[in-house]
Coordinates of N, CA and C in Angstrom, one line a residue:
M1 N -0.4 43.1 -14.2 CA -0.6 42.0 -15.1 C -1.2 40.8 -14.4
N2 N -2.2 40.2 -14.9 CA -2.8 39.1 -14.2 C -2.3 37.8 -14.9
T3 N -2.0 36.9 -14.0 CA -1.6 35.6 -14.5 C -2.6 34.5 -14.1
V4 N -3.0 33.7 -15.0 CA -4.0 32.7 -14.7 C -3.3 31.4 -14.8
S5 N -3.5 30.6 -13.7 CA -2.9 29.3 -13.6 C -3.7 28.4 -14.6
T6 N -3.0 27.6 -15.4 CA -3.7 26.7 -16.3 C -3.8 25.3 -15.6
E7 N -3.2 25.2 -14.5 CA -3.3 23.9 -13.8 C -4.6 23.9 -13.0
E8 N -5.4 22.8 -13.2 CA -6.7 22.7 -12.5 C -6.4 22.1 -11.1
K9 N -7.1 22.6 -10.1 CA -7.0 22.1 -8.8 C -8.0 20.9 -8.7
R10 N -7.4 19.7 -8.3 CA -8.2 18.5 -8.2 C -9.0 18.5 -6.9
P11 N -10.2 18.0 -6.9 CA -10.9 17.9 -5.6 C -10.2 17.0 -4.6
T12 N -10.3 17.4 -3.3 CA -9.6 16.6 -2.3 C -10.1 15.1 -2.3
G13 N -11.3 14.9 -2.6 CA -11.8 13.5 -2.6 C -11.1 12.7 -3.7
Q14 N -10.9 13.3 -4.8 CA -10.1 12.6 -5.9 C -8.7 12.4 -5.6
I15 N -8.1 13.4 -4.9 CA -6.7 13.2 -4.5 C -6.6 12.1 -3.5
I16 N -7.5 12.0 -2.5 CA -7.4 10.9 -1.5 C -7.7 9.5 -2.2
W17 N -8.7 9.5 -3.1 CA -9.0 8.2 -3.8 C -7.8 7.7 -4.6
E18 N -7.3 8.6 -5.4 CA -6.1 8.3 -6.3 C -4.9 7.8 -5.5
T19 N -4.7 8.5 -4.3 CA -3.6 8.1 -3.5 C -3.8 6.7 -2.9
M20 N -5.1 6.4 -2.5 CA -5.4 5.1 -2.0 C -5.2 4.0 -3.1
V21 N -5.7 4.3 -4.3 CA -5.5 3.3 -5.3 C -4.1 3.1 -5.7
G22 N -3.3 4.1 -5.7 CA -1.9 4.0 -6.0 C -1.2 3.2 -4.9
L23 N -1.5 3.4 -3.6 CA -0.9 2.7 -2.5 C -1.3 1.2 -2.6
A24 N -2.6 1.0 -2.9 CA -3.1 -0.4 -3.0 C -2.4 -1.1 -4.1
N25 N -2.2 -0.5 -5.3 CA -1.5 -1.1 -6.4 C -0.1 -1.5 -6.1
E26 N 0.5 -0.7 -5.2 CA 1.9 -1.0 -4.8 C 2.0 -1.9 -3.6
E27 N 0.8 -2.4 -3.2 CA 0.6 -3.2 -2.0 C 1.2 -2.6 -0.7
R28 N 1.0 -1.3 -0.6 CA 1.5 -0.6 0.6 C 0.4 -0.5 1.6
S29 N 0.7 -0.4 2.8 CA -0.3 -0.3 3.9 C -0.9 1.1 3.8
I30 N -2.2 1.2 3.9 CA -3.0 2.4 3.9 C -3.6 2.7 5.2
T31 N -3.1 3.8 5.8 CA -3.7 4.3 7.1 C -3.9 5.8 6.9
R32 N -4.7 6.4 7.9 CA -4.9 7.8 7.8 C -3.6 8.6 7.9
Q33 N -2.7 8.0 8.7 CA -1.4 8.7 8.9 C -0.6 8.7 7.5
V34 N -0.6 7.6 6.8 CA 0.0 7.5 5.5 C -0.6 8.4 4.5
L35 N -1.9 8.5 4.6 CA -2.6 9.4 3.7 C -2.3 10.9 4.0
R36 N -2.1 11.2 5.2 CA -1.8 12.6 5.6 C -0.3 12.9 5.1
D37 N 0.6 11.9 5.4 CA 2.0 12.1 4.9 C 2.1 12.3 3.4
V38 N 1.3 11.5 2.7 CA 1.4 11.5 1.2 C 0.7 12.8 0.6
T39 N -0.5 13.1 1.1 CA -1.3 14.1 0.5 C -1.0 15.5 1.2
G40 N -0.6 15.5 2.5 CA -0.5 16.8 3.2 C -1.8 17.3 3.7
L41 N -2.9 16.6 3.5 CA -4.2 17.0 4.0 C -4.4 16.7 5.5
S42 N -5.3 17.4 6.1 CA -5.6 17.2 7.5 C -6.3 15.9 7.8
F43 N -6.2 15.4 9.1 CA -6.9 14.2 9.4 C -8.4 14.4 9.3
T44 N -8.9 15.6 9.6 CA -10.4 15.9 9.5 C -10.9 15.7 8.1
I45 N -10.2 16.2 7.1 CA -10.5 16.1 5.7 C -10.4 14.6 5.3
I46 N -9.3 14.0 5.7 CA -9.1 12.6 5.3 C -10.2 11.7 5.9
D47 N -10.5 11.9 7.2 CA -11.5 11.1 7.8 C -12.9 11.2 7.1
D48 N -13.2 12.5 6.8 CA -14.5 12.7 6.1 C -14.6 12.0 4.8
H49 N -13.5 12.0 4.0 CA -13.5 11.4 2.7 C -13.5 9.9 2.8
V50 N -12.7 9.4 3.8 CA -12.7 7.9 4.1 C -14.1 7.4 4.4
E51 N -14.8 8.1 5.2 CA -16.2 7.7 5.6 C -17.1 7.7 4.3
R52 N -16.9 8.7 3.5 CA -17.7 8.7 2.2 C -17.4 7.5 1.3
L53 N -16.1 7.2 1.2 CA -15.7 6.0 0.4 C -16.1 4.7 1.0
V54 N -16.2 4.6 2.3 CA -16.7 3.4 3.0 C -18.2 3.3 2.7
T55 N -18.9 4.4 2.8 CA -20.4 4.4 2.5 C -20.6 4.0 1.0
R56 N -19.8 4.4 0.1 CA -19.9 4.0 -1.3 C -19.5 2.6 -1.6
G57 N -18.8 2.0 -0.7 CA -18.4 0.6 -0.9 C -17.1 0.5 -1.6
K58 N -16.3 1.6 -1.8 CA -15.1 1.6 -2.5 C -13.9 1.2 -1.6
I59 N -14.0 1.3 -0.3 CA -13.0 0.9 0.6 C -13.6 0.2 1.8
V60 N -12.8 -0.5 2.6 CA -13.3 -1.1 3.8 C -12.2 -0.8 4.9
K61 N -12.7 -0.7 6.1 CA -11.7 -0.6 7.2 C -11.4 -2.0 7.7
A62 N -10.1 -2.2 7.7 CA -9.6 -3.6 7.9 C -9.1 -3.8 9.4
G63 N -9.3 -2.9 10.3 CA -8.9 -3.0 11.7 C -7.5 -2.5 11.9
K64 N -7.2 -2.1 13.1 CA -5.9 -1.6 13.5 C -5.5 -0.4 12.6
G65 N -6.5 0.4 12.2 CA -6.3 1.6 11.5 C -6.0 1.4 10.0
L66 N -6.0 0.2 9.5 CA -5.7 -0.1 8.1 C -7.0 0.1 7.3
I67 N -6.8 0.5 6.1 CA -7.8 0.8 5.1 C -7.5 -0.1 3.9
Q68 N -8.5 -0.8 3.3 CA -8.2 -1.5 2.1 C -9.2 -1.1 1.0
V69 N -8.6 -1.0 -0.2 CA -9.4 -0.6 -1.4 C -10.1 -1.9 -1.8
V70 N -11.4 -1.8 -2.1 CA -12.2 -3.0 -2.6 C -11.5 -3.3 -3.9
P71 N -11.2 -4.6 -4.2 CA -10.5 -4.9 -5.4 C -11.1 -4.4 -6.7
L72 N -10.3 -3.9 -7.5 CA -10.8 -3.4 -8.8 C -10.6 -4.4 -9.9
Y73 N -9.9 -5.5 -9.6 CA -9.6 -6.5 -10.6 C -10.5 -7.7 -10.4
P74 N -10.5 -8.6 -11.4 CA -11.2 -9.9 -11.1 C -10.5 -10.7 -10.1
T75 N -11.1 -11.7 -9.5 CA -10.4 -12.5 -8.5 C -9.2 -13.2 -9.1
E76 N -8.2 -13.4 -8.3 CA -7.0 -14.0 -8.8 C -7.2 -15.5 -9.2
R77 N -6.6 -15.9 -10.3 CA -6.7 -17.2 -10.8 C -5.5 -18.1 -10.3
P78 N -5.7 -19.4 -10.2 CA -4.6 -20.3 -9.9 C -3.5 -20.2 -11.0
Q79 N -2.2 -20.2 -10.5 CA -1.1 -20.1 -11.5 C -0.1 -21.1 -11.2
S80 N 0.6 -21.6 -12.2 CA 1.7 -22.5 -12.0 C 2.7 -22.4 -13.2
L81 N 3.9 -22.7 -12.8 CA 5.0 -22.6 -13.8 C 5.7 -24.0 -13.7
T82 N 5.8 -24.7 -14.8 CA 6.4 -26.0 -14.7 C 7.5 -26.2 -15.8
V83 N 8.6 -26.7 -15.5 CA 9.7 -26.9 -16.5 C 9.5 -28.4 -16.9
L84 N 9.2 -28.6 -18.2 CA 9.0 -29.9 -18.7 C 10.4 -30.6 -19.0
P85 N 10.4 -32.0 -19.0 CA 11.7 -32.7 -19.3 C 12.3 -32.2 -20.6
S86 N 11.5 -31.8 -21.5 CA 12.1 -31.3 -22.8 C 12.8 -30.0 -22.7
G87 N 12.6 -29.3 -21.6 CA 13.2 -27.9 -21.4 C 12.1 -26.8 -21.7
L88 N 11.0 -27.2 -22.3 CA 9.9 -26.2 -22.4 C 9.4 -25.8 -21.0
V89 N 8.9 -24.6 -20.9 CA 8.3 -24.1 -19.7 C 6.8 -24.0 -19.9
K90 N 6.0 -24.6 -19.1 CA 4.5 -24.5 -19.2 C 4.1 -23.6 -18.2
F91 N 3.4 -22.5 -18.6 CA 2.9 -21.4 -17.8 C 1.4 -21.5 -17.8
E92 N 0.8 -21.8 -16.7 CA -0.7 -22.0 -16.6 C -1.3 -20.9 -15.7
I93 N -2.3 -20.3 -16.3 CA -3.1 -19.3 -15.5 C -4.6 -19.7 -15.7
G94 N -5.2 -20.1 -14.6 CA -6.6 -20.5 -14.7 C -6.7 -21.7 -15.6
D95 N -7.6 -21.7 -16.6 CA -7.8 -22.8 -17.5 C -6.9 -22.6 -18.8
Q96 N -6.1 -21.6 -18.9 CA -5.3 -21.3 -20.0 C -3.8 -21.6 -19.7
Y97 N -3.1 -22.0 -20.8 CA -1.6 -22.2 -20.6 C -0.9 -21.9 -21.9
I98 N 0.4 -21.7 -21.7 CA 1.3 -21.4 -22.9 C 2.6 -22.1 -22.6
E99 N 3.1 -22.7 -23.7 CA 4.4 -23.4 -23.5 C 5.5 -22.4 -24.1
L100 N 6.5 -22.2 -23.3 CA 7.6 -21.3 -23.7 C 8.9 -22.0 -24.0
T101 N 9.6 -21.6 -25.0 CA 11.0 -22.2 -25.1 C 11.9 -21.6 -24.1
P102 N 13.0 -22.2 -23.8 CA 13.9 -21.7 -22.8 C 14.3 -20.2 -23.0
P103 N 14.6 -19.8 -24.3 CA 14.9 -18.4 -24.5 C 13.7 -17.5 -24.2
E104 N 12.5 -17.9 -24.6 CA 11.3 -17.1 -24.3 C 11.1 -17.0 -22.8
A105 N 11.3 -18.1 -22.1 CA 11.1 -18.1 -20.6 C 12.1 -17.1 -20.0
R106 N 13.4 -17.1 -20.5 CA 14.4 -16.2 -20.0 C 13.9 -14.7 -20.2
R107 N 13.4 -14.4 -21.4 CA 12.9 -13.1 -21.7 C 11.8 -12.7 -20.8
H108 N 10.9 -13.6 -20.5 CA 9.8 -13.3 -19.6 C 10.3 -13.1 -18.2
A109 N 11.3 -13.9 -17.8 CA 11.9 -13.7 -16.5 C 12.5 -12.3 -16.3
L110 N 13.2 -11.9 -17.4 CA 13.7 -10.5 -17.3 C 12.6 -9.5 -17.2
L111 N 11.5 -9.7 -17.9 CA 10.4 -8.8 -17.8 C 9.8 -8.8 -16.4
F112 N 9.7 -10.0 -15.8 CA 9.1 -10.1 -14.4 C 10.1 -9.7 -13.3
A113 N 11.3 -9.6 -13.6 CA 12.3 -9.2 -12.6 C 12.0 -7.8 -12.0
G114 N 11.5 -6.9 -12.8 CA 11.1 -5.6 -12.2 C 10.0 -5.8 -11.2
F115 N 9.0 -6.6 -11.5 CA 7.9 -6.9 -10.5 C 8.4 -7.5 -9.3
A116 N 9.4 -8.4 -9.4 CA 10.0 -9.1 -8.2 C 10.7 -8.1 -7.4
R117 N 11.5 -7.2 -8.0 CA 12.2 -6.2 -7.3 C 11.2 -5.2 -6.5
Q118 N 10.2 -4.9 -7.2 CA 9.1 -4.0 -6.6 C 8.5 -4.7 -5.5
F119 N 8.2 -6.0 -5.6 CA 7.6 -6.7 -4.5 C 8.5 -6.7 -3.3
E120 N 9.8 -6.9 -3.5 CA 10.7 -6.9 -2.3 C 10.7 -5.5 -1.7
E121 N 10.7 -4.4 -2.5 CA 10.7 -3.1 -1.9 C 9.4 -2.8 -1.2
I122 N 8.3 -3.2 -1.7 CA 7.0 -3.0 -1.0 C 7.0 -3.8 0.3
S123 N 7.5 -5.1 0.3 CA 7.5 -5.9 1.5 C 8.3 -5.2 2.6
G124 N 9.5 -4.8 2.2 CA 10.4 -4.1 3.1 C 9.8 -2.8 3.7
S125 N 9.1 -2.1 2.8 CA 8.5 -0.8 3.2 C 7.4 -1.1 4.2
N126 N 6.6 -2.1 3.9 CA 5.5 -2.4 4.8 C 6.0 -2.9 6.2
K127 N 7.1 -3.7 6.2 CA 7.7 -4.1 7.5 C 8.2 -2.9 8.2
A128 N 8.8 -1.9 7.5 CA 9.3 -0.7 8.2 C 8.2 0.1 8.7
L129 N 7.1 0.2 8.0 CA 5.9 1.0 8.5 C 5.4 0.4 9.8
I130 N 5.3 -1.0 9.8 CA 4.8 -1.7 11.0 C 5.7 -1.5 12.2
R131 N 7.0 -1.6 11.9 CA 8.0 -1.4 13.0 C 8.0 0.0 13.5
T132 N 7.9 1.0 12.6 CA 7.8 2.4 13.0 C 6.6 2.6 13.9
G133 N 5.5 2.0 13.6 CA 4.3 2.2 14.4 C 4.5 1.6 15.8
E134 N 5.1 0.4 15.8 CA 5.4 -0.3 17.1 C 6.4 0.6 17.9
L135 N 7.4 1.1 17.3 CA 8.4 1.9 18.0 C 7.8 3.2 18.5
S136 N 6.9 3.8 17.7 CA 6.2 5.0 18.1 C 5.3 4.7 19.4
N137 N 4.6 3.6 19.4 CA 3.8 3.3 20.5 C 4.6 3.1 21.8
W138 N 5.7 2.4 21.6 CA 6.7 2.1 22.7 C 7.2 3.4 23.2
M139 N 7.6 4.3 22.4 CA 8.2 5.6 22.8 C 7.1 6.3 23.6
G140 N 5.9 6.3 23.2 CA 4.8 6.9 23.9 C 4.6 6.4 25.3
E141 N 4.7 5.1 25.4 CA 4.6 4.4 26.7 C 5.8 4.8 27.6
I142 N 7.0 4.9 27.1 CA 8.2 5.3 27.8 C 8.0 6.7 28.3
H143 N 7.5 7.6 27.4 CA 7.3 9.0 27.7 C 6.4 9.1 28.9
Q144 N 5.3 8.4 28.9 CA 4.3 8.4 30.0 C 4.9 7.9 31.3
E145 N 5.8 6.9 31.2 CA 6.4 6.4 32.4 C 7.4 7.4 33.0
V146 N 8.2 8.1 32.1 CA 9.1 9.1 32.5 C 8.3 10.3 33.2
L147 N 7.2 10.7 32.6 CA 6.4 11.7 33.2 C 5.9 11.3 34.6
A148 N 5.5 10.1 34.7 CA 5.0 9.6 36.0 C 6.1 9.5 37.1
I149 N 7.3 9.1 36.7 CA 8.5 9.1 37.6 C 8.8 10.5 38.0
K150 N 8.9 11.5 37.0 CA 9.1 12.9 37.4 C 8.1 13.4 38.4
R151 N 6.8 13.1 38.1 CA 5.8 13.5 39.0 C 6.0 12.9 40.4
D152 N 6.3 11.6 40.5 CA 6.6 11.0 41.8 C 7.8 11.6 42.5
L153 N 8.8 12.0 41.8 CA 10.0 12.6 42.4 C 9.9 14.1 42.6
G154 N 8.8 14.7 42.1 CA 8.6 16.1 42.2 C 9.5 17.0 41.3
V155 N 9.9 16.4 40.2 CA 10.7 17.1 39.3 C 9.9 17.5 38.1
S156 N 10.1 18.8 37.6 CA 9.3 19.2 36.5 C 10.0 19.2 35.2

């Protein structure tokens, strides 16, 4: 009996691009190591597709191994939130504004609470990734020093 999979295999380029966009939307650091960890693809395949995306202008290399997705959104507009003496809350974005009553402002605050929580998680995750990279480099240096000491002592 033959079974045919109904699930289509996505091209690796699409997998890498969608992974990058997802990480960028979550404000996560994008490196080839992160892409390998998330997708399970080899560095060779990732590097090939990264170069193609750079050539197409979809991403840029930001230095120190970081990759940035070229923004897909319009440029960010100035924003402000002001509590007026009457208790109304004036929310301005660019040239537009809306005045909210205190109950409306509280409802919007509840809606934005999820974004605030996500921002904290992303920030913590990015700090952890940076620290992990630093520790990994440090451990590599220590390993090299231990090997040199063993060599000097004639220990294998």
